[in-house]
């Protein structure tokens, strides 16, 4: 498998592909992939998601991914690394939080934009980046940089939907590591039991419960359930996975178990939720 590297803070590439599938690879940097035209399948970390024009994917360092082309597809790739993030005018505190948010994006495959408003916001910015990149007028680099910064912030906002809503600004590295551990092992129920998390981090069950609630303003079980529900929502909106496949992937007892929990979360069953949103 090929591994790509980036030798400058950011890089923009336009590419049109007919019927040649883009081979599986990973890289050491972040990559935004915007679909200008075309349809096909995105494969990432052994999951597949149909794509079409207007979809935006965020590939994080180490993600194994490829594209299966169904109709001629025009991609724009925006590649950037940690050096670029630190060079952006965001402030030290914002940079630290932004890095944490982006590193968690590999747990939400599919189109990273979760609502129509953000899709409408990003599209003209992508088009402006292409114009500036192709025409190379005076200050084009500066304009492109500002547009990329804005897109990254929009992406971070969408990724942050999967984090605790009230995560404290002064949260310590431990709770961030616990969150990352839970998200990385969300498909393995045994690994996200309190006993196993305590063993992994060398802390007591009593301390874990109080500490997690203090840092996130919700219990660990509430967080795990809410995160799973957001994962289910993402699968329903951005993949063609069947309900039984989602049940198996995320460790629910059976379809009725998922239906019951999801109705509490969205007031409709997973099947109804998918049908409603396909009509929008």
Tab-separated table of C-alpha atoms in Angstrom:
chain	number	residue	atom	x	y	z
A	1	UNK	CA	0.000	0.000	0.000
A	2	UNK	CA	1.263	3.439	-0.929
A	3	UNK	CA	1.877	6.101	1.731
A	4	UNK	CA	1.882	9.755	0.659
A	5	UNK	CA	3.796	12.595	2.315
A	6	UNK	CA	3.381	16.373	2.139
A	7	UNK	CA	6.497	18.538	1.988
A	8	UNK	CA	4.828	21.945	2.332
A	9	UNK	CA	2.154	23.375	4.665
A	10	UNK	CA	-0.663	22.978	2.118
A	11	UNK	CA	-1.197	21.837	-1.455
A	12	UNK	CA	-4.130	22.010	-3.901
A	13	UNK	CA	-4.730	19.506	-6.696
A	14	UNK	CA	-7.511	19.282	-9.288
A	15	UNK	CA	-8.062	15.844	-10.811
A	16	UNK	CA	-10.571	14.361	-13.264
A	17	UNK	CA	-10.911	10.579	-13.326
A	18	UNK	CA	-12.906	8.487	-15.817
A	19	UNK	CA	-13.146	4.829	-14.867
A	20	UNK	CA	-9.826	4.149	-13.169
A	21	UNK	CA	-10.316	3.413	-9.481
A	22	UNK	CA	-8.018	5.318	-7.118
A	23	UNK	CA	-5.941	2.711	-5.311
A	24	UNK	CA	-5.936	2.198	-1.564
A	25	UNK	CA	-3.415	4.376	0.251
A	26	UNK	CA	-2.855	6.443	3.348
A	27	UNK	CA	-0.829	9.544	4.185
A	28	UNK	CA	0.810	11.503	6.966
A	29	UNK	CA	-1.280	14.678	6.576
A	30	UNK	CA	-4.899	15.865	6.518
A	31	UNK	CA	-6.734	15.919	3.205
A	32	UNK	CA	-10.030	17.538	2.246
A	33	UNK	CA	-11.540	15.894	-0.839
A	34	UNK	CA	-14.421	17.762	-2.496
A	35	UNK	CA	-16.505	16.145	-5.248
A	36	UNK	CA	-17.172	18.716	-7.971
A	37	UNK	CA	-18.894	16.234	-10.313
A	38	UNK	CA	-19.380	12.494	-10.536
A	39	UNK	CA	-20.567	9.472	-8.569
A	40	UNK	CA	-18.957	6.449	-7.007
A	41	UNK	CA	-17.956	4.848	-3.727
A	42	UNK	CA	-15.561	6.101	-1.076
A	43	UNK	CA	-13.798	3.342	0.849
A	44	UNK	CA	-12.237	4.346	4.165
A	45	UNK	CA	-11.003	2.086	6.958
A	46	UNK	CA	-13.014	-0.849	5.531
A	47	UNK	CA	-16.267	1.140	5.291
A	48	UNK	CA	-17.903	2.216	2.038
A	49	UNK	CA	-20.046	5.270	1.324
A	50	UNK	CA	-21.627	6.403	-1.962
A	51	UNK	CA	-20.501	9.849	-3.106
A	52	UNK	CA	-21.830	12.481	-5.505
A	53	UNK	CA	-21.221	16.137	-6.311
A	54	UNK	CA	-21.160	18.404	-3.269
A	55	UNK	CA	-19.762	15.803	-0.903
A	56	UNK	CA	-16.741	16.762	1.193
A	57	UNK	CA	-14.532	14.152	2.834
A	58	UNK	CA	-11.913	14.718	5.514
A	59	UNK	CA	-9.127	12.140	5.469
A	60	UNK	CA	-7.012	12.134	8.621
A	61	UNK	CA	-3.407	10.896	8.951
A	62	UNK	CA	-3.291	7.099	8.817
A	63	UNK	CA	-6.762	6.620	7.281
A	64	UNK	CA	-6.678	3.850	4.660
A	65	UNK	CA	-8.885	4.971	1.797
A	66	UNK	CA	-9.649	4.704	-1.906
A	67	UNK	CA	-12.306	5.734	-4.431
A	68	UNK	CA	-14.326	3.470	-6.720
A	69	UNK	CA	-15.345	5.546	-9.756
A	70	UNK	CA	-18.810	4.944	-11.244
A	71	UNK	CA	-19.123	8.042	-13.460
A	72	UNK	CA	-16.465	10.566	-14.477
A	73	UNK	CA	-15.469	12.376	-11.303
A	74	UNK	CA	-13.738	15.701	-10.759
A	75	UNK	CA	-11.975	15.979	-7.406
A	76	UNK	CA	-10.312	18.896	-5.688
A	77	UNK	CA	-7.813	17.841	-3.039
A	78	UNK	CA	-6.770	20.289	-0.317
A	79	UNK	CA	-3.882	18.804	1.643
A	80	UNK	CA	-2.577	20.385	4.843
A	81	UNK	CA	-0.499	19.380	7.842
A	82	UNK	CA	0.030	20.362	11.470
A	83	UNK	CA	2.424	23.114	10.407
A	84	UNK	CA	-0.384	24.736	8.414
A	85	UNK	CA	-2.821	24.498	11.343
A	86	UNK	CA	-0.306	26.178	13.652
A	87	UNK	CA	0.376	28.915	11.106
A	88	UNK	CA	-3.306	29.854	10.859
A	89	UNK	CA	-4.387	32.942	12.801
A	90	UNK	CA	-6.540	31.109	15.325
A	91	UNK	CA	-4.891	31.619	18.715
A	92	UNK	CA	-3.073	28.946	20.722
A	93	UNK	CA	-6.152	27.687	22.601
A	94	UNK	CA	-8.200	27.390	19.419
A	95	UNK	CA	-5.370	25.588	17.616
A	96	UNK	CA	-5.111	22.971	20.368
A	97	UNK	CA	-8.853	22.328	20.312
A	98	UNK	CA	-8.950	22.318	16.504
A	99	UNK	CA	-6.196	19.685	16.364
A	100	UNK	CA	-8.107	17.505	18.815
A	101	UNK	CA	-11.350	17.838	16.851
A	102	UNK	CA	-9.735	17.060	13.492
A	103	UNK	CA	-7.937	14.018	14.895
A	104	UNK	CA	-11.334	12.584	15.845
A	105	UNK	CA	-12.760	12.913	12.331
A	106	UNK	CA	-11.582	9.430	11.321
A	107	UNK	CA	-14.458	8.014	13.367
A	108	UNK	CA	-17.140	9.649	11.214
A	109	UNK	CA	-16.649	8.426	7.644
A	110	UNK	CA	-18.778	9.745	4.810
A	111	UNK	CA	-19.544	13.335	3.866
A	112	UNK	CA	-18.233	15.472	6.719
A	113	UNK	CA	-20.874	18.190	6.204
A	114	UNK	CA	-23.925	17.228	8.243
A	115	UNK	CA	-26.427	19.862	7.140
A	116	UNK	CA	-27.555	21.658	3.989
A	117	UNK	CA	-26.569	25.079	5.356
A	118	UNK	CA	-22.890	24.146	5.619
A	119	UNK	CA	-22.944	22.462	2.202
A	120	UNK	CA	-24.259	25.701	0.679
A	121	UNK	CA	-21.596	27.641	2.594
A	122	UNK	CA	-18.672	25.490	1.447
A	123	UNK	CA	-19.550	25.156	-2.256
A	124	UNK	CA	-18.848	28.796	-3.297
A	125	UNK	CA	-15.652	28.794	-1.220
A	126	UNK	CA	-14.397	25.728	-3.083
A	127	UNK	CA	-15.284	27.385	-6.395
A	128	UNK	CA	-13.410	30.545	-5.340
A	129	UNK	CA	-10.341	28.492	-4.383
A	130	UNK	CA	-10.337	26.891	-7.834
A	131	UNK	CA	-10.600	30.269	-9.588
A	132	UNK	CA	-7.777	31.788	-7.545
A	133	UNK	CA	-5.644	28.669	-7.973
A	134	UNK	CA	-6.082	28.642	-11.765
A	135	UNK	CA	-5.839	32.404	-12.411
A	136	UNK	CA	-3.043	33.196	-9.943
A	137	UNK	CA	-3.866	36.891	-9.563
A	138	UNK	CA	-2.143	39.174	-7.091
A	139	UNK	CA	-2.863	38.047	-3.490
A	140	UNK	CA	-4.298	34.743	-4.746
A	141	UNK	CA	-2.263	32.776	-2.203
A	142	UNK	CA	-3.508	34.945	0.657
A	143	UNK	CA	-7.133	34.601	-0.479
A	144	UNK	CA	-6.800	30.828	-0.856
A	145	UNK	CA	-5.295	30.589	2.625
A	146	UNK	CA	-8.198	32.490	4.191
A	147	UNK	CA	-10.750	30.355	2.339
A	148	UNK	CA	-9.047	27.121	3.427
A	149	UNK	CA	-8.969	28.369	7.029
A	150	UNK	CA	-12.715	29.021	6.900
A	151	UNK	CA	-13.481	25.605	5.397
A	152	UNK	CA	-11.385	23.892	8.081
A	153	UNK	CA	-13.380	25.705	10.783
A	154	UNK	CA	-16.675	24.653	9.146
A	155	UNK	CA	-15.417	21.060	9.010
A	156	UNK	CA	-14.354	21.229	12.669
A	157	UNK	CA	-17.833	22.452	13.603
A	158	UNK	CA	-19.356	19.392	11.956
A	159	UNK	CA	-16.880	16.994	13.579
A	160	UNK	CA	-17.504	18.614	16.975
A	161	UNK	CA	-21.115	17.415	16.795
A	162	UNK	CA	-19.755	14.011	17.834
A	163	UNK	CA	-17.980	15.357	20.932
A	164	UNK	CA	-19.648	16.068	24.288
A	165	UNK	CA	-21.666	19.260	23.877
A	166	UNK	CA	-20.309	20.872	27.030
A	167	UNK	CA	-16.705	19.651	27.059
A	168	UNK	CA	-14.898	22.020	29.402
A	169	UNK	CA	-12.392	24.419	27.855
A	170	UNK	CA	-9.855	23.440	30.536
A	171	UNK	CA	-10.322	19.692	30.072
A	172	UNK	CA	-7.143	17.758	30.759
A	173	UNK	CA	-5.294	15.433	28.431
A	174	UNK	CA	-6.691	12.431	30.339
A	175	UNK	CA	-10.335	13.045	29.426
A	176	UNK	CA	-9.358	13.785	25.818
A	177	UNK	CA	-7.455	10.477	25.736
A	178	UNK	CA	-10.435	8.659	27.253
A	179	UNK	CA	-12.750	10.153	24.615
A	180	UNK	CA	-10.369	9.118	21.858
A	181	UNK	CA	-10.142	5.599	23.313
A	182	UNK	CA	-13.939	5.280	23.457
A	183	UNK	CA	-14.367	6.528	19.890
A	184	UNK	CA	-11.625	4.235	18.592
A	185	UNK	CA	-13.246	1.203	20.250
A	186	UNK	CA	-16.922	2.095	19.866
A	187	UNK	CA	-17.481	-1.068	17.802
A	188	UNK	CA	-16.031	-3.282	20.561
A	189	UNK	CA	-18.454	-3.273	23.546
A	190	UNK	CA	-16.094	-5.188	25.838
A	191	UNK	CA	-13.356	-2.578	25.416
A	192	UNK	CA	-15.559	0.367	26.422
A	193	UNK	CA	-16.831	-1.082	29.676
A	194	UNK	CA	-15.807	0.998	32.689
A	195	UNK	CA	-13.696	-1.842	34.086
A	196	UNK	CA	-11.643	-2.122	30.885
A	197	UNK	CA	-11.221	1.654	30.536
A	198	UNK	CA	-10.005	1.824	34.154
A	199	UNK	CA	-7.529	-0.974	33.485
A	200	UNK	CA	-6.308	0.717	30.300
A	201	UNK	CA	-5.703	4.092	31.989
A	202	UNK	CA	-4.737	2.821	35.432
A	203	UNK	CA	-7.518	4.569	37.373
A	204	UNK	CA	-10.252	3.399	39.764
A	205	UNK	CA	-13.918	2.985	38.706
A	206	UNK	CA	-15.066	5.476	41.347
A	207	UNK	CA	-12.583	8.106	40.138
A	208	UNK	CA	-13.435	7.493	36.460
A	209	UNK	CA	-17.151	8.125	36.962
A	210	UNK	CA	-16.745	11.354	38.930
A	211	UNK	CA	-13.894	12.650	36.763
A	212	UNK	CA	-15.685	11.998	33.445
A	213	UNK	CA	-18.900	13.679	34.645
A	214	UNK	CA	-16.966	16.706	35.917
A	215	UNK	CA	-15.062	17.144	32.642
A	216	UNK	CA	-17.906	16.517	30.168
A	217	UNK	CA	-21.089	17.265	32.151
A	218	UNK	CA	-22.526	13.855	31.286
A	219	UNK	CA	-21.923	10.318	32.517
A	220	UNK	CA	-19.682	8.037	30.508
A	221	UNK	CA	-22.609	5.747	29.646
A	222	UNK	CA	-24.636	8.733	28.443
A	223	UNK	CA	-21.726	9.825	26.274
A	224	UNK	CA	-21.242	6.338	24.797
A	225	UNK	CA	-24.955	6.033	23.992
A	226	UNK	CA	-25.179	9.543	22.501
A	227	UNK	CA	-22.064	8.927	20.434
A	228	UNK	CA	-23.457	5.630	19.141
A	229	UNK	CA	-26.714	7.343	18.188
A	230	UNK	CA	-24.788	9.967	16.232
A	231	UNK	CA	-22.858	7.177	14.513
A	232	UNK	CA	-26.142	5.489	13.592
A	233	UNK	CA	-27.480	8.796	12.263
A	234	UNK	CA	-24.335	9.251	10.170
A	235	UNK	CA	-24.614	5.731	8.738
A	236	UNK	CA	-28.272	6.273	7.849
A	237	UNK	CA	-27.609	9.600	6.135
A	238	UNK	CA	-24.290	8.942	4.438
A	239	UNK	CA	-24.073	5.215	3.676
A	240	UNK	CA	-26.074	2.412	2.110
A	241	UNK	CA	-25.571	0.110	5.104
A	242	UNK	CA	-28.594	-2.005	6.031
A	243	UNK	CA	-30.054	-1.702	9.531
A	244	UNK	CA	-28.829	-5.169	10.518
A	245	UNK	CA	-25.306	-4.212	9.397
A	246	UNK	CA	-25.385	-1.102	11.608
A	247	UNK	CA	-26.641	-3.258	14.504
A	248	UNK	CA	-23.751	-5.669	14.067
A	249	UNK	CA	-21.107	-2.967	13.571
A	250	UNK	CA	-22.011	-0.931	16.663
A	251	UNK	CA	-22.775	-3.838	18.990
A	252	UNK	CA	-26.522	-3.501	19.548
A	253	UNK	CA	-28.346	-6.624	20.757
A	254	UNK	CA	-30.669	-6.743	17.732
A	255	UNK	CA	-32.713	-4.463	15.466
A	256	UNK	CA	-35.478	-3.996	18.038
A	257	UNK	CA	-32.864	-2.836	20.569
A	258	UNK	CA	-31.583	-0.234	18.099
A	259	UNK	CA	-35.122	0.813	17.114
A	260	UNK	CA	-36.085	1.411	20.742
A	261	UNK	CA	-32.993	3.514	21.511
A	262	UNK	CA	-33.118	5.467	18.246
A	263	UNK	CA	-36.794	6.387	18.740
A	264	UNK	CA	-35.860	7.973	22.077
A	265	UNK	CA	-33.128	9.902	20.267
A	266	UNK	CA	-35.044	11.027	17.138
A	267	UNK	CA	-38.714	10.123	17.800
A	268	UNK	CA	-38.752	7.899	14.691
A	269	UNK	CA	-37.297	4.503	13.788
A	270	UNK	CA	-34.003	4.277	11.850
A	271	UNK	CA	-35.869	3.187	8.711
A	272	UNK	CA	-38.310	6.109	8.943
A	273	UNK	CA	-35.461	8.538	9.641
A	274	UNK	CA	-33.638	7.422	6.486
A	275	UNK	CA	-36.789	7.700	4.341
A	276	UNK	CA	-37.639	11.180	5.652
A	277	UNK	CA	-34.152	12.539	4.994
A	278	UNK	CA	-33.961	11.053	1.504
A	279	UNK	CA	-36.987	13.163	0.600
A	280	UNK	CA	-35.311	16.403	1.736
